[in-house]
Tab-separated table of N, CA and C in Angstrom:
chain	number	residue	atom	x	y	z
A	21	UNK	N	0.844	-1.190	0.000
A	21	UNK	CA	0.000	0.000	0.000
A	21	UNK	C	0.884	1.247	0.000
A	22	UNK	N	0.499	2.457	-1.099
A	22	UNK	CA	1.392	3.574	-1.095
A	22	UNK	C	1.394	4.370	0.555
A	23	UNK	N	2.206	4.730	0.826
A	23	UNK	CA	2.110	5.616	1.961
A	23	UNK	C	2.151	7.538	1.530
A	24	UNK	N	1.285	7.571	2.358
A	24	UNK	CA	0.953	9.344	1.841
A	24	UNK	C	0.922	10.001	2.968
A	25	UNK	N	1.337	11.381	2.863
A	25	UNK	CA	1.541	12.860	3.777
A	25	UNK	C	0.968	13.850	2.959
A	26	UNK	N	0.824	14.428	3.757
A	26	UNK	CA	0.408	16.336	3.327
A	26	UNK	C	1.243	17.167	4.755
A	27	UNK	N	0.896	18.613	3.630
A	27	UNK	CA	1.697	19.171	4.782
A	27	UNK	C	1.064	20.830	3.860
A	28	UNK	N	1.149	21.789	4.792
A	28	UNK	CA	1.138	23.008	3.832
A	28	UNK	C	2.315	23.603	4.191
A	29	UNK	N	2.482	24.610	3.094
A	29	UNK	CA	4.053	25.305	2.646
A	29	UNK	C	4.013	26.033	1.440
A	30	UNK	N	4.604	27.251	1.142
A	30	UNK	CA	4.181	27.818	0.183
A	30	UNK	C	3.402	28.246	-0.690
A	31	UNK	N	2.401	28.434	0.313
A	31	UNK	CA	0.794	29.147	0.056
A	31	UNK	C	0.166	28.382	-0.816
A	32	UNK	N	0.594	26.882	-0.353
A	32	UNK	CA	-0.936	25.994	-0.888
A	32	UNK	C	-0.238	24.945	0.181
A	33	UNK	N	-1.770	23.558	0.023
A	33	UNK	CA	-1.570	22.321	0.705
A	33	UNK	C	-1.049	21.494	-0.804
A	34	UNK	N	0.094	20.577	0.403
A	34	UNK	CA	1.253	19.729	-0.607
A	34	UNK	C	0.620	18.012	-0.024
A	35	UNK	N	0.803	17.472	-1.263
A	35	UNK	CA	-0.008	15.654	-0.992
A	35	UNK	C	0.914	15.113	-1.807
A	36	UNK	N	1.443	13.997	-0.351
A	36	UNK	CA	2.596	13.572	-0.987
A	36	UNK	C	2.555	11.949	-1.253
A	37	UNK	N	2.461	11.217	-2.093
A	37	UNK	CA	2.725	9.666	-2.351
A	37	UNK	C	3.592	9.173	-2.570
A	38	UNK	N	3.983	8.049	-1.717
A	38	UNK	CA	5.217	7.154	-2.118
A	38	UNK	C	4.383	6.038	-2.779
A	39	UNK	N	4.628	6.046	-4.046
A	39	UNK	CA	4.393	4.752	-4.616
A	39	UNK	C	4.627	3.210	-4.496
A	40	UNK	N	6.124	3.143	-4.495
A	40	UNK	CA	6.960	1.990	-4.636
A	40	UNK	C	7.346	1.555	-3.503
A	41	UNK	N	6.696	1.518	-2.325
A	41	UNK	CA	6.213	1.032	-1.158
A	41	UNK	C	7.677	1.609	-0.574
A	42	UNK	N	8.749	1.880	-0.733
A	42	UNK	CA	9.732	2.698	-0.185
A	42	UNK	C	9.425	3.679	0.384
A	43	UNK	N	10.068	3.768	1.750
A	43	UNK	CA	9.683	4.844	2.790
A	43	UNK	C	10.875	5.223	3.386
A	44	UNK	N	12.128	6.239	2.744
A	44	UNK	CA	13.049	6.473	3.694
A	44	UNK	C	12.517	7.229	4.731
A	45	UNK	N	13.603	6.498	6.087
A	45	UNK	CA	13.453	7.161	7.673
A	45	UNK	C	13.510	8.766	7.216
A	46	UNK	N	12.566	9.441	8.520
A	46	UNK	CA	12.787	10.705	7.968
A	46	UNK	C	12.089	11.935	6.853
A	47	UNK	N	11.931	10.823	5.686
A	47	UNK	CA	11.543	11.445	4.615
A	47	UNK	C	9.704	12.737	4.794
A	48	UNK	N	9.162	12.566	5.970
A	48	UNK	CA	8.711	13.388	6.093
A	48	UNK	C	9.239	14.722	6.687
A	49	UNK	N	9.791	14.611	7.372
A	49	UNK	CA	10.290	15.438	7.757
A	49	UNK	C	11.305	16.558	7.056
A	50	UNK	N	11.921	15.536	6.181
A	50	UNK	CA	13.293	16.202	5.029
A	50	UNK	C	12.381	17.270	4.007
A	51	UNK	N	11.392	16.683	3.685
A	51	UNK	CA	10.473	17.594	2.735
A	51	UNK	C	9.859	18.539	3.452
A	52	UNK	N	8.984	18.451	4.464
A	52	UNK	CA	8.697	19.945	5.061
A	52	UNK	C	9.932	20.712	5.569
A	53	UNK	N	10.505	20.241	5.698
A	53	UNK	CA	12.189	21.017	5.867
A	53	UNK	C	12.780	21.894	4.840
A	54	UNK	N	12.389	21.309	3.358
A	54	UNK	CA	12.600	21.824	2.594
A	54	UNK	C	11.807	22.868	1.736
A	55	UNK	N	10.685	22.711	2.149
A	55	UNK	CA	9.610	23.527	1.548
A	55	UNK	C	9.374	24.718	2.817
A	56	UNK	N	10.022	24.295	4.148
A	56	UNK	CA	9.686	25.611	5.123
A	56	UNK	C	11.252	26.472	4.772
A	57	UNK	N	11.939	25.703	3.990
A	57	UNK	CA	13.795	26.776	3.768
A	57	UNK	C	13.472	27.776	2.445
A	58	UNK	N	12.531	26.920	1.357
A	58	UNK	CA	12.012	28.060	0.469
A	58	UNK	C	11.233	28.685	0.347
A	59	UNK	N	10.022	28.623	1.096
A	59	UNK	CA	9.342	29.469	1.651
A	59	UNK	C	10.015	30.339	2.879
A	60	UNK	N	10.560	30.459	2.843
A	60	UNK	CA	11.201	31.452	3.990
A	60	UNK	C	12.178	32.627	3.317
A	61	UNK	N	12.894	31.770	2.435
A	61	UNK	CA	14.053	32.244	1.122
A	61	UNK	C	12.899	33.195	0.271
A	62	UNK	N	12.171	32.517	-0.779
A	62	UNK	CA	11.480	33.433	-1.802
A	62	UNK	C	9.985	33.801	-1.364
A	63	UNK	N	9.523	33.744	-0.547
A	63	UNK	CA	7.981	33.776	-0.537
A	63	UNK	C	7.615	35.432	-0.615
A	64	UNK	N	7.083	36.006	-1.428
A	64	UNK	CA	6.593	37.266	-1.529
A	64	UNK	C	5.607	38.138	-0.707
A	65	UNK	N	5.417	36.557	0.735
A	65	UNK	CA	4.430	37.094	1.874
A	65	UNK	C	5.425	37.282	2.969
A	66	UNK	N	6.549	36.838	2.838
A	66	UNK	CA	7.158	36.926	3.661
A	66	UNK	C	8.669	38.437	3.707
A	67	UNK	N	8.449	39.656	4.235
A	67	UNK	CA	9.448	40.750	4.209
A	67	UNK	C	10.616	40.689	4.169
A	68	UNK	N	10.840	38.928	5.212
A	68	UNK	CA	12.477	38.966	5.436
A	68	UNK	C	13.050	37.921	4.000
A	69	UNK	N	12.546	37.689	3.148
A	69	UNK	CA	12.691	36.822	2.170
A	69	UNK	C	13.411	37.498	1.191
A	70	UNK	N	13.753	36.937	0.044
A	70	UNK	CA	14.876	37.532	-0.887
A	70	UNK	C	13.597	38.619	-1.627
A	71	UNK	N	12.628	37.805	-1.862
A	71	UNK	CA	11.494	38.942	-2.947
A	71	UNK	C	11.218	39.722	-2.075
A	72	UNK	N	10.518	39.416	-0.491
A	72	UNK	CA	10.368	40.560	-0.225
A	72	UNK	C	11.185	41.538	0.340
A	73	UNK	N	12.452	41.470	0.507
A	73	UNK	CA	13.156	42.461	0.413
A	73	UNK	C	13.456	43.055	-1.012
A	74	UNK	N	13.452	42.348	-2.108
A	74	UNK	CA	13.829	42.884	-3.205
A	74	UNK	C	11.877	43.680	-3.816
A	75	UNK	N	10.956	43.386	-3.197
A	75	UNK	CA	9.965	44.135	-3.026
A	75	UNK	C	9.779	45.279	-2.816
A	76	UNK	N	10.624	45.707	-1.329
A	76	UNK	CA	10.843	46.877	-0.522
A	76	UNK	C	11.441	47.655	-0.946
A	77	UNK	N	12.946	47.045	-1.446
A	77	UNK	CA	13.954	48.439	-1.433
A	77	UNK	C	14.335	47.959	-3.446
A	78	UNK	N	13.305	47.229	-3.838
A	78	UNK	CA	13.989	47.153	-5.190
A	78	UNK	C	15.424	46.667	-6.117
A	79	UNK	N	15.861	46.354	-4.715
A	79	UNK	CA	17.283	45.620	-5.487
A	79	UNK	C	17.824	44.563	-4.417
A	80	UNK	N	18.314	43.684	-4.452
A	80	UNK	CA	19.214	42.914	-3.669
A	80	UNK	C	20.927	43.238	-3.990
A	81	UNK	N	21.436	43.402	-2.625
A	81	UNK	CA	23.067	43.933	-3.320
A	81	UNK	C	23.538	42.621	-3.927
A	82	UNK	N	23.247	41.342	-3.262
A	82	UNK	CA	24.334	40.253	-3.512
A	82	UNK	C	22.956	39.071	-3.348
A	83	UNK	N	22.279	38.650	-4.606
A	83	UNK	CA	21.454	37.709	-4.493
A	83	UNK	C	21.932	36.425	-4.503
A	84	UNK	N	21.845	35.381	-4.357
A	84	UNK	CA	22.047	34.040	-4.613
A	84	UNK	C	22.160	33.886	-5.510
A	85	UNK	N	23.246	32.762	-6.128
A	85	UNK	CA	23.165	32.196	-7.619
A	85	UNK	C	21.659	31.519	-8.059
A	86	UNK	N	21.349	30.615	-7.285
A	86	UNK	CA	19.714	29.913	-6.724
A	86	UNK	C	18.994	31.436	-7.588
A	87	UNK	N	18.433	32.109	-6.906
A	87	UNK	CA	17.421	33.443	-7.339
A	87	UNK	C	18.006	33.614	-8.733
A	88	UNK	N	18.987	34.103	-9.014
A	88	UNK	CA	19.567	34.722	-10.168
A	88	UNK	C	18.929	33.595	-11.414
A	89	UNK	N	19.326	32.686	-10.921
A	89	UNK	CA	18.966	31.294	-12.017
A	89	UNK	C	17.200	31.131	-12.221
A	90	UNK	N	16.656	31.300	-11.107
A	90	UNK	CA	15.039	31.473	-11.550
A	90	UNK	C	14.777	32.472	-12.190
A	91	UNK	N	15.152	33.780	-11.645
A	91	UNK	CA	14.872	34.928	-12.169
A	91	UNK	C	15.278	35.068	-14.373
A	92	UNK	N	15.906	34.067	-14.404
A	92	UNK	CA	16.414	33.612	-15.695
A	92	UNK	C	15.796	32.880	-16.571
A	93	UNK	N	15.586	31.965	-16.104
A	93	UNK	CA	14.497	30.602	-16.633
A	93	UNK	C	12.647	31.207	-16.454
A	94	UNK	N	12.452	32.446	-14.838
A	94	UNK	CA	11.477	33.147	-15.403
A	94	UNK	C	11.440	33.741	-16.899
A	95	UNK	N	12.329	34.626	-16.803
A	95	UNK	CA	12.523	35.974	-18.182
A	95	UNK	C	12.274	34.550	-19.446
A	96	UNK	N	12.803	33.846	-19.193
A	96	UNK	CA	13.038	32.022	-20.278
A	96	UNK	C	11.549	31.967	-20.955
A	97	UNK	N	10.720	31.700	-19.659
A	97	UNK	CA	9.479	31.259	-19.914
A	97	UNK	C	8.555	32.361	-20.506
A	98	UNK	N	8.826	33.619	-19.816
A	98	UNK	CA	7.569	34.642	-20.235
A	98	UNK	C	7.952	34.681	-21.786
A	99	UNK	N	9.694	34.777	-22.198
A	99	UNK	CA	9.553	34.992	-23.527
A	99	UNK	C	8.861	33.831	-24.437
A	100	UNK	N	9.361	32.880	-24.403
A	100	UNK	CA	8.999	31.617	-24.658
A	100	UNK	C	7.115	31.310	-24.842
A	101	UNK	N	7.148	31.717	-23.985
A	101	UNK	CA	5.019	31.776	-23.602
A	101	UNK	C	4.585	32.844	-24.399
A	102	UNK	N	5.503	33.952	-24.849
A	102	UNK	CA	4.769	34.886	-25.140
A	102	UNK	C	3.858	36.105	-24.345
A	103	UNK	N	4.398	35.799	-23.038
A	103	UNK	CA	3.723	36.056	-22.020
A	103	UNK	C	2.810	36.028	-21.121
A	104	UNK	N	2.328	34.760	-21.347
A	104	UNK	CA	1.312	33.628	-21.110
A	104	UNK	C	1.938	33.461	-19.564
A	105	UNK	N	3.402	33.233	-19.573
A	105	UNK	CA	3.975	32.839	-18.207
A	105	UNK	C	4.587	34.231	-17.581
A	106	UNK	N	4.196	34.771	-16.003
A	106	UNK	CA	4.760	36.196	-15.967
A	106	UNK	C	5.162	35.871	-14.395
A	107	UNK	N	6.569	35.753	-14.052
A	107	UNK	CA	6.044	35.805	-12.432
A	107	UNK	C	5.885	37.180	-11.698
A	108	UNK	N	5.840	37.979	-12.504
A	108	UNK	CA	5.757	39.273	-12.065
A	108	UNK	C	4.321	39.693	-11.843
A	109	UNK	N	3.245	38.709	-11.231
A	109	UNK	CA	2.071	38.887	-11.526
A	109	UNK	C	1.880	38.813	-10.315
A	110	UNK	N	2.670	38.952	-8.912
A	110	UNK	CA	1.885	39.065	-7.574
A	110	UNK	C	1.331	40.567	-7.683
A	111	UNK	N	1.929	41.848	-8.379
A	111	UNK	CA	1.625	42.918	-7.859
A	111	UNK	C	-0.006	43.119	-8.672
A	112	UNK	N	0.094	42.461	-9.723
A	112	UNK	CA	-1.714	42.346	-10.084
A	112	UNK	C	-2.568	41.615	-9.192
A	113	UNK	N	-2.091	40.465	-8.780
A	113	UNK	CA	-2.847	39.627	-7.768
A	113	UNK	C	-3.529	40.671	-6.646
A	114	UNK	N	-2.167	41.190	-5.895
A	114	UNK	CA	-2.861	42.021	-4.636
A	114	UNK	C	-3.799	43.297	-5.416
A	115	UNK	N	-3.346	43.980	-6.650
A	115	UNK	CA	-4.603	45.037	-6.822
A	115	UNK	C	-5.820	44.258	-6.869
A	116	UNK	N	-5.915	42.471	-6.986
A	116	UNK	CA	-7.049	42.481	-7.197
A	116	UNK	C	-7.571	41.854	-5.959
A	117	UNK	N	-6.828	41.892	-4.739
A	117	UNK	CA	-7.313	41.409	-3.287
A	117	UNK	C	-6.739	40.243	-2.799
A	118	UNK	N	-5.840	39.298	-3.579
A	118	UNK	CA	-4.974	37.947	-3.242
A	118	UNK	C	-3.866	39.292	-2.513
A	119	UNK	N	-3.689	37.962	-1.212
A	119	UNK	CA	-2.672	38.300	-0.048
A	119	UNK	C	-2.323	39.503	0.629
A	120	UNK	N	-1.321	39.290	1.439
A	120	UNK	CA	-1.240	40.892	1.950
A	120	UNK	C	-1.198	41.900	1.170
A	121	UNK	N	-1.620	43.206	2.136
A	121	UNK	CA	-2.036	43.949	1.518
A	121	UNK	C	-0.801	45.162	1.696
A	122	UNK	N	-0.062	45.000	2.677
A	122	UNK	CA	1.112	46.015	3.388
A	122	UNK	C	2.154	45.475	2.340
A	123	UNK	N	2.213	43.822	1.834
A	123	UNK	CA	3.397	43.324	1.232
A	123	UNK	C	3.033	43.838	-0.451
A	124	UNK	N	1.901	44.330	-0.708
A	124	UNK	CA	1.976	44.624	-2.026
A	124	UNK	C	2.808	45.661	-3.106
A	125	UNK	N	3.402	45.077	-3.683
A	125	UNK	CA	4.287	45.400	-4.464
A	125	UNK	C	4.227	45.424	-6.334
A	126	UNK	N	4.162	46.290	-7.188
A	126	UNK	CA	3.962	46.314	-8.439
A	126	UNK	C	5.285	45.217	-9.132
């Protein structure tokens, strides 16, 4: 029988299945571990985070290679999509009432 978890993290609930009846020790724990380190890192609800500081004051002096590389493969996708894909779309979200309202940022 598969064994399954949930957990929430990064502004949704996460459902997790092990298929192949393999269950490393731990393995719950390693994943909310990891989803509470990037949600903490990029989350745009969160001030002390890389976005939302780069929210606030508009620039990061010395970002992570990590950020730099999304922020890349973003610009990747919007061109690519045509603009179908934008992650620059929290500051529309909050004009239209999604999430804080103090963290809103264009």
């Amino acid at each position: 029988m598969p064994h399954r978890f949930e957990c929430d993290g990064i502004g949704t609930h996460w459902w997790f299945e092990i298929l192949d009846n393999t269950y490393p020790d731990g393995i719950e724990q390693r994943v909310k571990e990891a989803i509470t380190q990037f949600d903490d890192k990029y989350s745009r609800f969160k001030p002390t985070s890389y976005v939302g500081q780069l929210n606030d004051s508009k620039r990061l002096s010395s970002p992570p290679p990590e950020l730099v590389r999304m922020f890349r493969f973003a610009k990747q996708m919007y061109e690519v999509s045509g603009g179908a894909f934008d992650m620059s779309v929290g500051g529309e979200l909050h004009a239209k009432g999604y999430g804080s309202r103090k963290l809103a940022a264009p």
